[in-house]
XYZ file of C-alpha atoms in Angstrom:
307
model
C 202.171 100.509 84.184
C 201.235 97.693 82.366
C 201.278 94.482 84.083
C 203.320 91.687 82.411
C 200.731 89.131 82.713
C 198.548 90.788 81.096
C 200.532 91.875 78.076
C 201.163 87.853 78.233
C 197.133 87.322 77.728
C 196.752 89.612 75.330
C 200.072 87.959 73.020
C 198.465 85.044 73.890
C 194.635 85.364 72.521
C 196.246 87.451 69.845
C 197.944 85.033 68.093
C 196.447 81.795 68.790
C 192.921 84.028 67.931
C 190.763 82.224 70.035
C 190.613 83.160 74.079
C 189.869 79.039 74.919
C 193.285 78.129 73.498
C 194.811 80.894 74.747
C 193.288 80.059 78.114
C 194.484 76.359 77.397
C 198.000 77.479 76.545
C 198.835 79.726 79.341
C 197.470 76.942 81.349
C 194.361 78.587 83.120
C 190.636 78.753 82.849
C 189.126 80.929 80.857
C 187.134 83.165 82.744
C 190.543 85.114 84.901
C 191.920 85.098 81.212
C 188.623 87.117 79.754
C 189.193 89.676 83.265
C 192.916 89.653 82.533
C 191.939 90.887 78.592
C 189.201 93.363 80.020
C 191.433 94.864 82.619
C 194.059 95.256 79.741
C 191.402 97.468 77.618
C 190.250 99.263 80.729
C 194.109 100.144 81.518
C 194.695 101.641 77.443
C 191.117 102.901 76.868
C 190.481 101.483 74.063
C 188.920 98.845 72.679
C 192.272 96.095 71.636
C 190.730 92.660 70.225
C 188.189 92.549 67.830
C 185.145 89.236 68.731
C 184.132 87.150 65.846
C 181.540 84.597 65.174
C 184.808 81.681 65.550
C 187.179 84.169 67.792
C 188.998 87.352 67.878
C 190.763 89.071 66.091
C 193.069 92.068 67.315
C 191.608 95.971 66.843
C 194.145 98.069 65.068
C 195.006 99.430 68.815
C 195.616 95.624 69.399
C 198.084 95.222 66.733
C 200.669 97.856 67.885
C 200.130 96.572 71.221
C 200.866 92.769 69.955
C 203.954 94.106 68.283
C 205.728 96.263 71.184
C 204.021 93.930 73.828
C 206.381 90.675 71.795
C 209.378 93.079 72.173
C 208.665 93.788 76.032
C 208.202 89.565 76.847
C 211.051 88.641 75.197
C 213.202 91.781 76.985
C 211.978 90.151 79.942
C 213.022 87.138 79.403
C 216.059 88.393 78.932
C 216.115 90.203 82.112
C 215.405 87.240 83.675
C 218.008 85.289 82.621
C 220.543 87.782 82.993
C 219.474 87.661 86.363
C 219.479 84.298 86.910
C 223.439 84.175 85.214
C 224.311 87.277 87.257
C 222.865 84.855 90.148
C 225.841 82.208 89.292
C 228.352 84.451 88.218
C 228.276 83.871 84.681
C 227.602 87.800 84.227
C 228.477 90.890 85.489
C 231.860 92.121 85.879
C 234.975 91.209 88.215
C 237.409 93.476 88.643
C 241.099 91.906 89.475
C 244.664 93.807 90.593
C 247.581 92.281 90.113
C 251.213 93.205 90.680
C 253.479 93.743 87.768
C 256.064 90.962 89.631
C 252.599 88.309 89.798
C 251.468 88.883 86.358
C 254.806 88.216 85.410
C 254.405 84.576 85.838
C 252.433 82.697 83.280
C 250.060 81.081 85.376
C 248.276 84.480 86.100
C 247.891 85.842 82.685
C 246.646 81.887 82.008
C 244.012 81.903 84.310
C 242.702 85.193 83.394
C 242.880 84.979 80.448
C 240.667 80.689 80.575
C 238.636 82.365 82.879
C 237.218 85.617 80.436
C 236.908 82.075 77.769
C 234.790 80.153 79.430
C 232.608 83.034 80.912
C 231.930 85.332 77.527
C 229.535 87.023 79.824
C 231.579 88.519 82.869
C 232.881 91.840 81.857
C 236.664 92.110 83.170
C 238.713 95.008 84.304
C 242.242 95.040 85.251
C 244.369 96.566 87.030
C 248.117 96.935 87.952
C 248.967 98.007 91.324
C 251.782 98.154 94.472
C 251.070 94.994 97.015
C 249.710 97.924 99.645
C 247.366 99.979 96.882
C 245.880 96.717 96.033
C 245.282 95.426 99.352
C 243.172 98.305 99.922
C 241.125 97.731 96.946
C 239.860 94.340 97.520
C 238.843 96.362 100.848
C 237.302 99.023 99.620
C 235.443 96.851 97.212
C 237.273 98.227 94.353
C 238.895 95.501 92.930
C 236.841 91.862 94.108
C 240.846 90.032 94.224
C 244.795 90.155 93.685
C 247.161 88.939 93.068
C 250.293 89.661 94.835
C 253.762 88.295 95.827
C 254.345 89.899 99.206
C 252.880 88.510 102.042
C 249.585 90.464 103.032
C 249.957 89.503 106.802
C 246.703 89.389 108.789
C 243.927 92.387 107.682
C 240.771 91.909 109.035
C 238.612 91.357 106.062
C 240.583 89.446 103.846
C 241.230 86.160 103.153
C 245.230 85.536 101.933
C 245.092 82.350 99.866
C 248.536 80.541 98.273
C 248.446 80.173 94.822
C 251.946 79.041 93.891
C 255.975 79.997 94.852
C 257.809 78.977 92.615
C 262.588 78.917 93.085
C 263.940 82.299 92.753
C 267.867 82.937 90.515
C 271.187 85.393 90.406
C 270.293 87.191 87.444
C 274.210 88.266 86.572
C 275.461 90.573 83.626
C 276.257 88.343 80.848
C 280.224 87.783 80.710
C 280.084 87.985 84.377
C 282.792 85.325 86.334
C 279.690 83.914 87.620
C 278.215 84.198 84.590
C 278.907 80.185 83.370
C 276.263 79.582 80.691
C 276.476 75.879 82.018
C 277.416 76.549 85.555
C 275.736 74.555 88.479
C 273.890 76.249 90.907
C 275.422 77.988 92.956
C 275.623 79.361 96.670
C 274.823 82.074 98.304
C 277.676 83.077 99.334
C 279.461 83.448 95.742
C 277.405 86.563 95.915
C 278.123 88.228 99.325
C 281.217 90.786 97.279
C 278.490 92.023 94.520
C 276.654 94.341 93.924
C 273.325 93.614 94.519
C 270.452 95.356 92.556
C 266.266 94.672 94.036
C 263.215 95.295 93.105
C 262.113 99.216 95.739
C 260.646 97.607 99.140
C 258.263 99.689 98.774
C 256.827 98.455 95.375
C 257.618 94.434 96.691
C 258.098 94.020 100.493
C 258.272 91.085 100.350
C 260.789 89.626 97.764
C 262.878 92.044 99.042
C 262.789 90.851 102.542
C 263.346 87.581 101.645
C 266.620 88.261 100.035
C 267.803 90.154 102.540
C 267.062 87.852 105.212
C 268.531 84.909 103.132
C 272.269 86.716 102.248
C 272.261 87.553 105.839
C 271.386 83.838 107.282
C 274.665 82.740 105.150
C 276.681 85.149 106.476
C 276.481 87.776 104.529
C 274.632 91.723 103.710
C 274.099 92.660 100.828
C 275.518 95.618 99.643
C 272.476 97.171 97.876
C 273.812 99.205 94.795
C 270.409 100.838 92.763
C 266.434 99.880 93.806
C 264.365 99.173 90.749
C 260.174 100.364 90.853
C 259.476 97.474 88.320
C 261.031 93.918 88.256
C 261.449 94.291 84.835
C 263.564 97.384 85.194
C 265.992 95.218 87.582
C 267.044 93.165 84.861
C 267.089 96.173 82.581
C 269.782 97.477 85.203
C 271.434 94.073 85.124
C 271.858 94.169 81.592
C 273.605 97.612 81.961
C 276.213 95.967 84.187
C 275.768 97.716 87.763
C 274.989 95.476 89.759
C 273.522 91.309 89.954
C 270.139 90.625 91.173
C 267.896 87.749 92.627
C 264.434 87.962 90.847
C 261.578 84.923 90.467
C 262.539 82.426 87.895
C 259.484 83.215 85.670
C 261.520 87.124 84.959
C 263.666 84.068 82.521
C 261.018 84.834 80.149
C 261.862 88.295 79.092
C 264.792 87.187 77.492
C 266.359 90.528 78.354
C 269.692 90.372 75.927
C 272.811 91.016 78.189
C 271.306 89.645 81.053
C 272.803 85.149 82.189
C 271.183 83.605 84.960
C 272.120 80.426 87.587
C 270.332 78.460 89.643
C 271.033 79.187 93.854
C 272.427 76.109 95.272
C 270.116 75.003 97.266
C 267.289 77.702 97.591
C 268.350 78.911 100.558
C 265.381 80.382 101.904
C 264.648 81.649 97.964
C 261.158 81.722 97.016
C 258.628 83.513 94.615
C 255.812 83.067 95.963
C 251.768 84.387 94.201
C 249.120 85.150 96.998
C 245.645 84.852 96.051
C 243.992 88.173 97.689
C 239.731 88.592 97.775
C 237.403 89.651 100.794
C 236.471 87.416 103.831
C 232.446 87.986 103.326
C 230.559 89.752 101.003
C 231.530 88.007 97.574
C 229.625 88.659 94.592
C 229.180 85.455 92.828
C 231.615 85.767 90.163
C 234.624 86.541 92.641
C 233.757 83.252 94.181
C 233.464 81.339 90.728
C 236.539 82.992 89.986
C 238.503 81.872 93.030
C 237.205 78.097 92.262
C 239.090 78.639 89.006
C 242.119 79.714 90.787
C 241.953 77.093 92.656
C 241.496 74.389 90.255
C 244.011 75.471 87.660
C 246.642 76.158 90.839
C 245.841 72.378 92.194
C 246.124 71.363 88.806
C 249.886 73.001 88.431
C 251.250 71.238 91.181
C 249.842 67.294 89.983
C 253.502 65.413 88.496
C 253.948 66.545 84.861
C 251.222 70.134 85.832
C 253.857 72.563 85.265
């Protein structure tokens, strides 16, 4: 395999047409340069430079090598730069997962879009799944990070960061006696006799458990009429008049026809968090940059007037 330093020596000499000028260009003495050129000719078994009275010129074989060597050196320079960019977290692959409920908050798609636009050299791969599956994939290295709603708890090897919390609203069928367009916040006790439609616990244990706990703290156990596999499906069932639900405030952005919303009085222990899950160790440079981007965006969101 031809060494790159020999190719650089040959290209500089062929382009300068003079060994002394090529040595100056390369920042080296003439004798070492001459040895590099002779070594290259011996390695290839052919004359590459024809000696002239006032310099050198490539032979036919040398002209072929000159074209190829320029391409190889350009590719090598690109390779070196790509490696440096990857080490800085500016190029490579980033795999991010999210639950359907986490992705409904505008923060998540906004930060993903910002990261992609800021670092176009990073190839982003996105995946939607349940919390348990996402956590497993982060642990196994299939995902670099994941946005989830449910508290993950203490899992060896994982770091879980709270990104944001949003209030939860009551979703009611349009025309329901409690669905007053300009009504004041509802006390949770007003829902004691209602049929509840909840996001399936297996898919979202955090939201499910917090709703049940808040209801019990208010003195009643909710009657669960149905469980939905996804949050949008929850709203569809509410619109069909099958019951009411308690959902993250960002769900209102879906503008599902036939659903009215009311705020909850005093936010009785009900909030919908978004967590970022990463591995504790072995993060790639890109994953570190992504974590820092999420942290900065979340901090800006918490500032007055930040949304």
